[in-house]
Structure formats: structure tokens, C-alpha cells
mmCIF file of C-alpha atoms in Angstrom:
data_model
loop_
_atom_site.group_PDB
_atom_site.id
_atom_site.type_symbol
_atom_site.label_atom_id
_atom_site.label_comp_id
_atom_site.label_asym_id
_atom_site.label_seq_id
_atom_site.Cartn_x
_atom_site.Cartn_y
_atom_site.Cartn_z
ATOM 1 C CA MET W 1 0.000 0.000 0.000
ATOM 2 C CA THR W 2 1.405 3.373 -0.960
ATOM 3 C CA LYS W 3 0.777 6.000 1.682
ATOM 4 C CA ILE W 4 0.197 9.594 0.678
ATOM 5 C CA SER W 5 2.731 12.048 2.049
ATOM 6 C CA LEU W 6 1.819 14.705 4.580
ATOM 7 C CA GLN W 7 2.758 17.364 2.027
ATOM 8 C CA ASP W 8 0.551 15.955 -0.729
ATOM 9 C CA GLN W 9 -2.308 15.453 1.685
ATOM 10 C CA TYR W 10 -2.282 18.765 3.535
ATOM 11 C CA SER W 11 -0.345 21.285 1.448
ATOM 12 C CA PRO W 12 -0.388 20.207 -2.222
ATOM 13 C CA GLN W 13 -0.013 23.793 -3.501
ATOM 14 C CA SER W 14 3.019 24.681 -1.377
ATOM 15 C CA ALA W 15 6.107 25.949 -3.184
ATOM 16 C CA CYS W 16 8.432 25.687 -0.182
ATOM 17 C CA PHE W 17 12.036 24.999 -1.208
ATOM 18 C CA GLY W 18 12.302 21.939 0.984
ATOM 19 C CA CYS W 19 8.861 20.381 0.877
ATOM 20 C CA GLY W 20 6.560 22.161 -1.543
ATOM 21 C CA PRO W 21 5.037 19.706 -4.050
ATOM 22 C CA VAL W 22 4.816 22.388 -6.773
ATOM 23 C CA ASN W 23 8.388 23.733 -6.472
ATOM 24 C CA SER W 24 10.092 22.084 -9.448
ATOM 25 C CA LYS W 25 13.454 23.507 -8.320
ATOM 26 C CA GLY W 26 12.948 22.436 -4.704
ATOM 27 C CA LEU W 27 13.729 19.264 -2.802
ATOM 28 C CA ARG W 28 10.082 18.091 -2.734
ATOM 29 C CA ILE W 29 10.457 15.729 0.207
ATOM 30 C CA LYS W 30 7.593 13.356 0.879
ATOM 31 C CA SER W 31 7.117 12.713 4.591
ATOM 32 C CA ILE W 32 5.200 9.550 5.417
ATOM 33 C CA VAL W 33 3.725 8.627 8.785
ATOM 34 C CA GLU W 34 4.963 5.221 9.931
ATOM 35 C CA GLY W 35 3.691 4.340 13.382
ATOM 36 C CA ASP W 36 4.884 7.032 15.766
ATOM 37 C CA GLN W 37 7.646 8.180 13.443
ATOM 38 C CA VAL W 38 7.695 10.085 10.186
ATOM 39 C CA VAL W 39 9.992 8.833 7.430
ATOM 40 C CA ALA W 40 11.049 9.919 3.959
ATOM 41 C CA ASP W 41 13.264 8.692 1.163
ATOM 42 C CA TRP W 42 14.864 11.255 -1.088
ATOM 43 C CA VAL W 43 17.159 10.941 -4.086
ATOM 44 C CA PRO W 44 19.978 13.499 -4.463
ATOM 45 C CA GLU W 45 20.782 15.155 -7.772
ATOM 46 C CA PRO W 46 24.293 16.247 -8.763
ATOM 47 C CA HIS W 47 23.641 19.915 -8.005
ATOM 48 C CA HIS W 48 22.901 18.997 -4.362
ATOM 49 C CA GLU W 49 26.441 17.794 -3.778
ATOM 50 C CA ALA W 50 29.303 19.434 -1.899
ATOM 51 C CA PHE W 51 31.715 17.720 -4.259
ATOM 52 C CA PRO W 52 31.245 14.767 -6.600
ATOM 53 C CA GLY W 53 29.732 11.837 -4.759
ATOM 54 C CA MET W 54 29.049 13.585 -1.446
ATOM 55 C CA LEU W 55 25.941 15.455 -0.336
ATOM 56 C CA ASN W 56 26.118 19.109 0.739
ATOM 57 C CA GLY W 57 25.524 19.775 4.442
ATOM 58 C CA GLY W 58 23.115 22.626 3.824
ATOM 59 C CA ILE W 59 20.923 20.323 1.748
ATOM 60 C CA MET W 60 20.972 17.825 4.602
ATOM 61 C CA GLY W 61 19.856 20.568 6.951
ATOM 62 C CA SER W 62 17.096 21.588 4.530
ATOM 63 C CA LEU W 63 15.820 18.015 4.319
ATOM 64 C CA LEU W 64 15.901 17.508 8.082
ATOM 65 C CA ASP W 65 14.367 20.926 8.826
ATOM 66 C CA CYS W 66 11.319 20.515 6.591
ATOM 67 C CA HIS W 67 10.851 16.839 7.458
ATOM 68 C CA SER W 68 10.999 17.630 11.180
ATOM 69 C CA ASN W 69 8.641 20.585 10.804
ATOM 70 C CA TRP W 70 6.064 18.319 9.174
ATOM 71 C CA THR W 71 6.559 15.783 11.952
ATOM 72 C CA ALA W 72 5.787 18.521 14.486
ATOM 73 C CA ALA W 73 2.720 19.735 12.579
ATOM 74 C CA TRP W 74 1.409 16.177 12.281
ATOM 75 C CA HIS W 75 1.950 15.586 16.000
ATOM 76 C CA LEU W 76 0.132 18.798 16.994
ATOM 77 C CA MET W 77 -2.734 17.922 14.664
ATOM 78 C CA LYS W 78 -3.102 14.526 16.330
ATOM 79 C CA GLN W 79 -2.656 15.957 19.821
ATOM 80 C CA GLY W 80 -5.355 18.575 19.212
ATOM 81 C CA GLY W 81 -7.717 16.211 17.443
ATOM 82 C CA ALA W 82 -7.727 18.544 14.436
ATOM 83 C CA ALA W 83 -8.574 17.654 10.848
ATOM 84 C CA SER W 84 -5.545 19.418 9.427
ATOM 85 C CA PRO W 85 -2.141 20.412 10.800
ATOM 86 C CA PRO W 86 -1.488 23.837 12.332
ATOM 87 C CA CYS W 87 0.936 26.211 10.612
ATOM 88 C CA THR W 88 4.265 25.464 12.233
ATOM 89 C CA VAL W 89 7.543 27.257 11.728
ATOM 90 C CA THR W 90 11.107 26.425 12.699
ATOM 91 C CA ALA W 91 12.443 28.182 15.782
ATOM 92 C CA ASP W 92 15.814 26.448 15.707
ATOM 93 C CA TYR W 93 17.551 23.390 14.351
ATOM 94 C CA ALA W 94 20.958 21.921 15.022
ATOM 95 C CA ILE W 95 22.718 19.620 12.595
ATOM 96 C CA LYS W 96 25.568 17.242 13.363
ATOM 97 C CA LEU W 97 27.392 15.844 10.368
ATOM 98 C CA LEU W 98 28.884 12.533 11.451
ATOM 99 C CA ARG W 99 30.523 11.353 8.236
ATOM 100 C CA PRO W 100 30.534 12.119 4.506
ATOM 101 C CA THR W 101 27.147 11.334 2.972
ATOM 102 C CA PRO W 102 27.271 9.392 -0.308
ATOM 103 C CA THR W 103 24.944 10.440 -3.132
ATOM 104 C CA HIS W 104 24.920 7.209 -5.145
ATOM 105 C CA GLY W 105 21.577 6.184 -3.635
ATOM 106 C CA PRO W 106 18.624 7.571 -1.712
ATOM 107 C CA VAL W 107 18.918 9.108 1.714
ATOM 108 C CA HIS W 108 16.454 8.030 4.390
ATOM 109 C CA LEU W 109 15.016 10.393 7.001
ATOM 110 C CA VAL W 110 13.444 9.325 10.293
ATOM 111 C CA ALA W 111 11.934 11.869 12.702
ATOM 112 C CA LYS W 112 10.253 11.501 16.069
ATOM 113 C CA VAL W 113 8.818 13.733 18.771
ATOM 114 C CA VAL W 114 10.975 14.037 21.891
ATOM 115 C CA GLU W 115 9.235 16.929 23.715
ATOM 116 C CA SER W 116 5.812 18.421 23.244
ATOM 117 C CA LYS W 117 3.867 21.374 24.596
ATOM 118 C CA GLU W 118 0.601 22.893 23.473
ATOM 119 C CA ASP W 119 2.112 24.998 20.683
ATOM 120 C CA ARG W 120 5.642 23.681 20.191
ATOM 121 C CA VAL W 121 7.416 20.409 19.619
ATOM 122 C CA VAL W 122 11.027 19.281 19.801
ATOM 123 C CA ILE W 123 11.906 16.788 17.092
ATOM 124 C CA GLU W 124 14.946 14.577 16.689
ATOM 125 C CA ALA W 125 15.753 13.155 13.297
ATOM 126 C CA THR W 126 18.394 11.166 11.500
ATOM 127 C CA LEU W 127 19.624 11.054 7.922
ATOM 128 C CA THR W 128 20.900 7.668 6.796
ATOM 129 C CA ALA W 129 22.762 6.975 3.559
ATOM 130 C CA GLY W 130 24.805 4.029 2.410
ATOM 131 C CA GLY W 131 23.584 2.076 5.442
ATOM 132 C CA LYS W 132 24.961 4.522 8.028
ATOM 133 C CA VAL W 133 23.563 7.439 9.977
ATOM 134 C CA CYS W 134 25.402 10.366 8.400
ATOM 135 C CA ALA W 135 23.665 13.312 10.083
ATOM 136 C CA THR W 136 21.384 14.076 12.994
ATOM 137 C CA CYS W 137 19.062 16.981 13.704
ATOM 138 C CA ARG W 138 17.354 18.354 16.790
ATOM 139 C CA GLY W 139 14.950 21.225 16.263
ATOM 140 C CA THR W 140 12.111 23.190 17.805
ATOM 141 C CA PHE W 141 8.975 23.860 15.787
ATOM 142 C CA VAL W 142 6.210 26.229 16.823
ATOM 143 C CA ALA W 143 2.585 26.592 15.762
ATOM 144 C CA VAL W 144 2.116 30.241 14.824
ATOM 145 C CA LYS W 145 -0.877 32.301 15.818
ATOM 146 C CA PRO W 146 -3.101 34.554 13.724
ATOM 147 C CA GLY W 147 -1.149 37.663 12.757
ATOM 148 C CA HIS W 148 2.160 35.847 12.234
ATOM 149 C CA PRO W 149 3.380 36.244 8.632
ATOM 150 C CA ALA W 150 3.356 32.460 8.198
ATOM 151 C CA TYR W 151 -0.163 31.932 9.545
ATOM 152 C CA HIS W 152 -2.183 29.992 6.975
ATOM 153 C CA ARG W 153 0.512 30.445 4.355
ATOM 154 C CA TRP W 154 1.061 26.762 3.790
ATOM 155 C CA MET P 1 37.586 48.461 -5.174
ATOM 156 C CA THR P 2 35.852 45.169 -5.792
ATOM 157 C CA LYS P 3 37.328 42.361 -3.757
ATOM 158 C CA ILE P 4 37.433 38.856 -5.158
ATOM 159 C CA SER P 5 35.509 36.292 -3.142
ATOM 160 C CA LEU P 6 37.245 33.461 -1.310
ATOM 161 C CA GLN P 7 35.399 30.994 -3.548
ATOM 162 C CA ASP P 8 36.501 32.627 -6.811
ATOM 163 C CA GLN P 9 40.045 32.981 -5.545
ATOM 164 C CA TYR P 10 40.638 29.538 -4.032
ATOM 165 C CA SER P 11 38.025 27.168 -5.474
ATOM 166 C CA PRO P 12 36.771 28.498 -8.811
ATOM 167 C CA GLN P 13 35.931 25.028 -10.132
ATOM 168 C CA SER P 14 33.838 23.936 -7.128
ATOM 169 C CA ALA P 15 30.291 22.763 -7.816
ATOM 170 C CA CYS P 16 29.212 22.780 -4.150
ATOM 171 C CA PHE P 17 25.473 23.479 -3.780
ATOM 172 C CA GLY P 18 26.052 26.377 -1.415
ATOM 173 C CA CYS P 19 29.261 27.990 -2.622
ATOM 174 C CA GLY P 20 30.507 26.418 -5.842
ATOM 175 C CA PRO P 21 31.071 29.066 -8.534
ATOM 176 C CA VAL P 22 30.271 26.607 -11.342
ATOM 177 C CA ASN P 23 27.023 25.183 -9.886
ATOM 178 C CA SER P 24 24.393 27.018 -11.913
ATOM 179 C CA LYS P 25 21.628 25.473 -9.764
ATOM 180 C CA GLY P 26 23.408 26.281 -6.516
ATOM 181 C CA LEU P 27 23.415 29.303 -4.222
ATOM 182 C CA ARG P 28 26.854 30.511 -5.376
ATOM 183 C CA ILE P 29 27.589 32.644 -2.344
ATOM 184 C CA LYS P 30 30.542 35.017 -2.578
ATOM 185 C CA SER P 31 32.322 35.378 0.744
ATOM 186 C CA ILE P 32 34.461 38.497 1.060
ATOM 187 C CA VAL P 33 37.071 39.206 3.730
ATOM 188 C CA GLU P 34 36.375 42.500 5.493
ATOM 189 C CA GLY P 35 38.830 43.139 8.312
ATOM 190 C CA ASP P 36 38.517 40.266 10.759
ATOM 191 C CA GLN P 37 35.088 39.258 9.499
ATOM 192 C CA VAL P 38 33.847 37.597 6.344
ATOM 193 C CA VAL P 39 30.731 39.012 4.708
ATOM 194 C CA ALA P 40 28.478 38.172 1.778
ATOM 195 C CA ASP P 41 25.426 39.564 0.059
ATOM 196 C CA TRP P 42 23.083 37.150 -1.646
ATOM 197 C CA VAL P 43 19.869 37.646 -3.590
ATOM 198 C CA PRO P 44 17.072 35.081 -3.098
ATOM 199 C CA GLU P 45 15.095 33.659 -6.012
ATOM 200 C CA PRO P 46 11.460 32.591 -5.765
ATOM 201 C CA HIS P 47 12.285 28.899 -5.542
ATOM 202 C CA HIS P 48 14.301 29.556 -2.367
ATOM 203 C CA GLU P 49 11.229 30.670 -0.466
ATOM 204 C CA ALA P 50 9.197 28.843 2.196
ATOM 205 C CA PHE P 51 6.115 30.693 1.001
ATOM 206 C CA PRO P 52 5.768 33.825 -1.130
ATOM 207 C CA GLY P 53 7.873 36.651 0.254
ATOM 208 C CA MET P 54 9.686 34.660 2.944
ATOM 209 C CA LEU P 55 12.960 32.755 2.734
ATOM 210 C CA ASN P 56 13.126 29.029 3.530
ATOM 211 C CA GLY P 57 15.001 28.104 6.718
ATOM 212 C CA GLY P 58 16.983 25.345 5.066
ATOM 213 C CA ILE P 59 18.321 27.814 2.518
ATOM 214 C CA MET P 60 19.340 30.099 5.375
ATOM 215 C CA GLY P 61 21.190 27.202 6.949
ATOM 216 C CA SER P 62 22.880 26.398 3.646
ATOM 217 C CA LEU P 63 24.043 29.995 3.232
ATOM 218 C CA LEU P 64 25.325 30.226 6.803
ATOM 219 C CA ASP P 65 26.982 26.786 6.699
ATOM 220 C CA CYS P 66 29.020 27.400 3.551
ATOM 221 C CA HIS P 67 29.835 31.012 4.467
ATOM 222 C CA SER P 68 31.011 29.946 7.923
ATOM 223 C CA ASN P 69 33.033 27.063 6.500
ATOM 224 C CA TRP P 70 34.883 29.482 4.239
ATOM 225 C CA THR P 71 35.466 31.796 7.175
ATOM 226 C CA ALA P 72 37.038 28.900 9.054
ATOM 227 C CA ALA P 73 39.187 27.873 6.098
ATOM 228 C CA TRP P 74 40.381 31.450 5.608
ATOM 229 C CA HIS P 75 41.229 31.754 9.296
ATOM 230 C CA LEU P 76 43.226 28.508 9.332
ATOM 231 C CA MET P 77 45.079 29.601 6.207
ATOM 232 C CA LYS P 78 46.086 32.871 7.865
ATOM 233 C CA GLN P 79 46.896 31.172 11.161
ATOM 234 C CA GLY P 80 49.142 28.652 9.432
ATOM 235 C CA GLY P 81 50.766 31.158 7.105
ATOM 236 C CA ALA P 82 49.636 29.059 4.140
ATOM 237 C CA ALA P 83 49.168 30.215 0.561
ATOM 238 C CA SER P 84 45.794 28.511 0.221
ATOM 239 C CA PRO P 85 43.108 27.374 2.637
ATOM 240 C CA PRO P 86 42.998 23.846 4.055
ATOM 241 C CA CYS P 87 40.079 21.573 3.142
ATOM 242 C CA THR P 88 37.579 22.169 5.913
ATOM 243 C CA VAL P 89 34.298 20.371 6.488
ATOM 244 C CA THR P 90 31.339 21.088 8.729
ATOM 245 C CA ALA P 91 31.174 19.067 11.948
ATOM 246 C CA ASP P 92 28.023 20.763 13.218
ATOM 247 C CA TYR P 93 25.958 23.898 12.796
ATOM 248 C CA ALA P 94 23.032 25.255 14.769
ATOM 249 C CA ILE P 95 20.558 27.706 13.303
ATOM 250 C CA LYS P 96 18.213 29.984 15.207
ATOM 251 C CA LEU P 97 15.454 31.572 13.186
ATOM 252 C CA LEU P 98 14.498 34.770 14.967
ATOM 253 C CA ARG P 99 11.822 36.170 12.650
ATOM 254 C CA PRO P 100 10.458 35.661 9.134
ATOM 255 C CA THR P 101 13.076 36.602 6.543
ATOM 256 C CA PRO P 102 11.821 38.776 3.680
ATOM 257 C CA THR P 103 12.960 37.974 0.145
ATOM 258 C CA HIS P 104 12.308 41.344 -1.510
ATOM 259 C CA GLY P 105 15.976 42.305 -1.227
ATOM 260 C CA PRO P 106 19.405 40.812 -0.599
ATOM 261 C CA VAL P 107 20.336 39.027 2.585
ATOM 262 C CA HIS P 108 23.618 39.933 4.272
ATOM 263 C CA LEU P 109 25.871 37.422 6.001
ATOM 264 C CA VAL P 110 28.534 38.255 8.576
ATOM 265 C CA ALA P 111 30.768 35.575 10.095
ATOM 266 C CA LYS P 112 33.541 35.702 12.636
ATOM 267 C CA VAL P 113 35.833 33.311 14.480
ATOM 268 C CA VAL P 114 34.943 32.754 18.138
ATOM 269 C CA GLU P 115 37.167 29.760 19.000
ATOM 270 C CA SER P 116 40.180 28.356 17.226
ATOM 271 C CA LYS P 117 42.445 25.355 17.576
ATOM 272 C CA GLU P 118 45.086 23.965 15.238
ATOM 273 C CA ASP P 119 42.656 22.055 13.037
ATOM 274 C CA ARG P 120 39.166 23.342 13.942
ATOM 275 C CA VAL P 121 37.355 26.625 14.279
ATOM 276 C CA VAL P 122 34.064 27.676 15.838
ATOM 277 C CA ILE P 123 32.307 30.352 13.814
ATOM 278 C CA GLU P 124 29.356 32.537 14.698
ATOM 279 C CA ALA P 125 27.411 34.190 11.918
ATOM 280 C CA THR P 126 24.316 36.277 11.346
ATOM 281 C CA LEU P 127 21.901 36.625 8.456
ATOM 282 C CA THR P 128 20.343 40.070 8.125
ATOM 283 C CA ALA P 129 17.444 40.988 5.827
ATOM 284 C CA GLY P 130 15.171 43.987 5.740
ATOM 285 C CA GLY P 131 17.394 45.720 8.254
ATOM 286 C CA LYS P 132 17.042 43.078 10.953
ATOM 287 C CA VAL P 133 18.990 40.025 12.055
ATOM 288 C CA CYS P 134 16.674 37.193 11.044
ATOM 289 C CA ALA P 135 18.861 34.174 11.766
ATOM 290 C CA THR P 136 22.031 33.218 13.599
ATOM 291 C CA CYS P 137 24.409 30.297 13.221
ATOM 292 C CA ARG P 138 27.092 28.729 15.367
ATOM 293 C CA GLY P 139 29.114 25.955 13.799
ATOM 294 C CA THR P 140 32.285 23.914 14.071
ATOM 295 C CA PHE P 141 34.476 23.430 11.022
ATOM 296 C CA VAL P 142 37.392 21.030 10.817
ATOM 297 C CA ALA P 143 40.403 20.790 8.508
ATOM 298 C CA VAL P 144 40.449 17.245 7.205
ATOM 299 C CA LYS P 145 43.575 15.161 6.897
ATOM 300 C CA PRO P 146 44.863 13.088 3.991
ATOM 301 C CA GLY P 147 42.644 10.032 3.568
ATOM 302 C CA HIS P 148 39.388 11.818 4.388
ATOM 303 C CA PRO P 149 36.974 11.700 1.452
ATOM 304 C CA ALA P 150 36.869 15.494 1.331
ATOM 305 C CA TYR P 151 40.653 15.951 1.328
ATOM 306 C CA HIS P 152 41.634 18.132 -1.619
ATOM 307 C CA ARG P 153 38.181 17.823 -3.125
ATOM 308 C CA TRP P 154 37.446 21.536 -3.162
#
């Protein structure tokens, strides 16, 4: 069974660089709920590299940031019993690059909730490539209120 | 007087997503030494946005990561009295997003060294847009040794 991604389900018109389905120059990640985690597989293109064969660290951060933000939005939706996710934005994210990340195959993202309050969630995520965890991320994502520039913008 | 960027001077053939001069689909930042800081101005394109008018957080991380890495490489070059920078890679970087970042004009990056050892440097950097600091970065950048996959690759 193919599951629909959170992006395609809840924000099909988004043009966000990291996760917008309609941004043909973006990364277009597809975050899939899998139990209590959210996962994604993503295939690098040559222009995403730092040098031939190795993925750029900023791209890894972009993948982990958007994937984690969607994990937070999905969690808050569930927690609040809502029909659609709230608008969440990134407050902070911290990336550790553990080893060079090969680009000859897909990278796999796994994100989970580690702390949760009414309007904000801390997410931890990993990026695996070539069978090894190559990068980790810990970030804080906040549901914005009416009046915030991002409110109802995605 | 127009100063040549660190990228154009020391790595003109790099195709790195964030800073490679020859990556036509990359961000192609130009990091310029200005006293004891390194600065850059960069103009967003629509596909770099999170939603119309606001810059994506992953792109901000990519800009700050590559700019800070070059600041570290430049510092180690000076510190070692070398003619060219060592190959440095990112060990970690942490981004704080302080407010939405407008895309109607250029963003300005400023990076400086805050800690330095023989082979690694901690850099702090800011991203300013619309007259306000919108994001900060603190990262650790390491000169790799022979045998590392990144050695002499940029």
C-alpha cells in the first residue's frame, strides 16, 4: 500500500524549497507517517552535492528541517484532534554531520517527537545513507498564531 | 575596489550546492574578507522561499553553513601562514530563526571566528534581511587530513 505524504495530503499547492510539491526547483520531500515516526526517502541530484559523490551539508539541513517541521505539525494535529495540521515554523535546528554522505543512492530520514507542549514540539531526526547514519538533527517547531506572517501560508 | 571572493580565488571550479562558482543550480555565495570578518550579500530567487515573500530556513542554513566554513578555512590559512586554505568540512551547525526573513531584497551574512584550535574553528554568523537580524548560526568546522573523502576535493 502506498501511503500519501503529509505534504501531498495537507499542502499540495506549497512551493516551499524543501517540501513544496509544486516547487520544481525544490527538494520536494515526501514525509510519510509510519507508526509514531515520520519517514522519507529522497534521491539526491548532482547539483545537491558538496563535491562529486558527497551530499552538501546545507541540503541535509534543509531536508531535516522541513521533514521535522512536518513531523511537528502532524503531532500537533493529532494531539489537538484537528482535521488538518497547524501552521508550524522552525524556531531552531541543530545539525551534526557525522561522516561524509554518499549520493549514489537515496537518503532516508526518520523523525520523532521528543518533547511536546501545546504549541511547540522538539523533534529529533536522522539522515541515513549508504547504510549509516550520516547526520542528525534536533529542532524546535512552533505553531504560529493569527497575525504571524506564516499563519495559513502553507 | 571590488574584492574577489574566497570561492573565486581559491576554489573556482567547485560545484558545491552552497558555494561552488560553477554550480548554476546552486546558491553561489561570494564570501568576502572584510577586516577580521567575512561578509556576503546574496539575492534570493522565488524557488528559495518557504512561502511567497519569505525565505526558507533550510536555505538560510545552507548559506550560513558554507559562508562559515569558508570563514574557518580562511582563518586557518592565515593562522598557518599558508598560501591557500585547508580543506575544511562542517562538523556541526546550529541555526536559530528569529523572525520571518523577507525575500524582496538581498540578505547579508557576517561571520567571525569565536574559538580556534590547530585544526578546527568555531564560527558565529548572522543573516540580516530587511534591516534586521533574522537568523544566527554557530558551527564547528574542521580541517580534514589526507585520507578523508573530502581531502583536496574543493
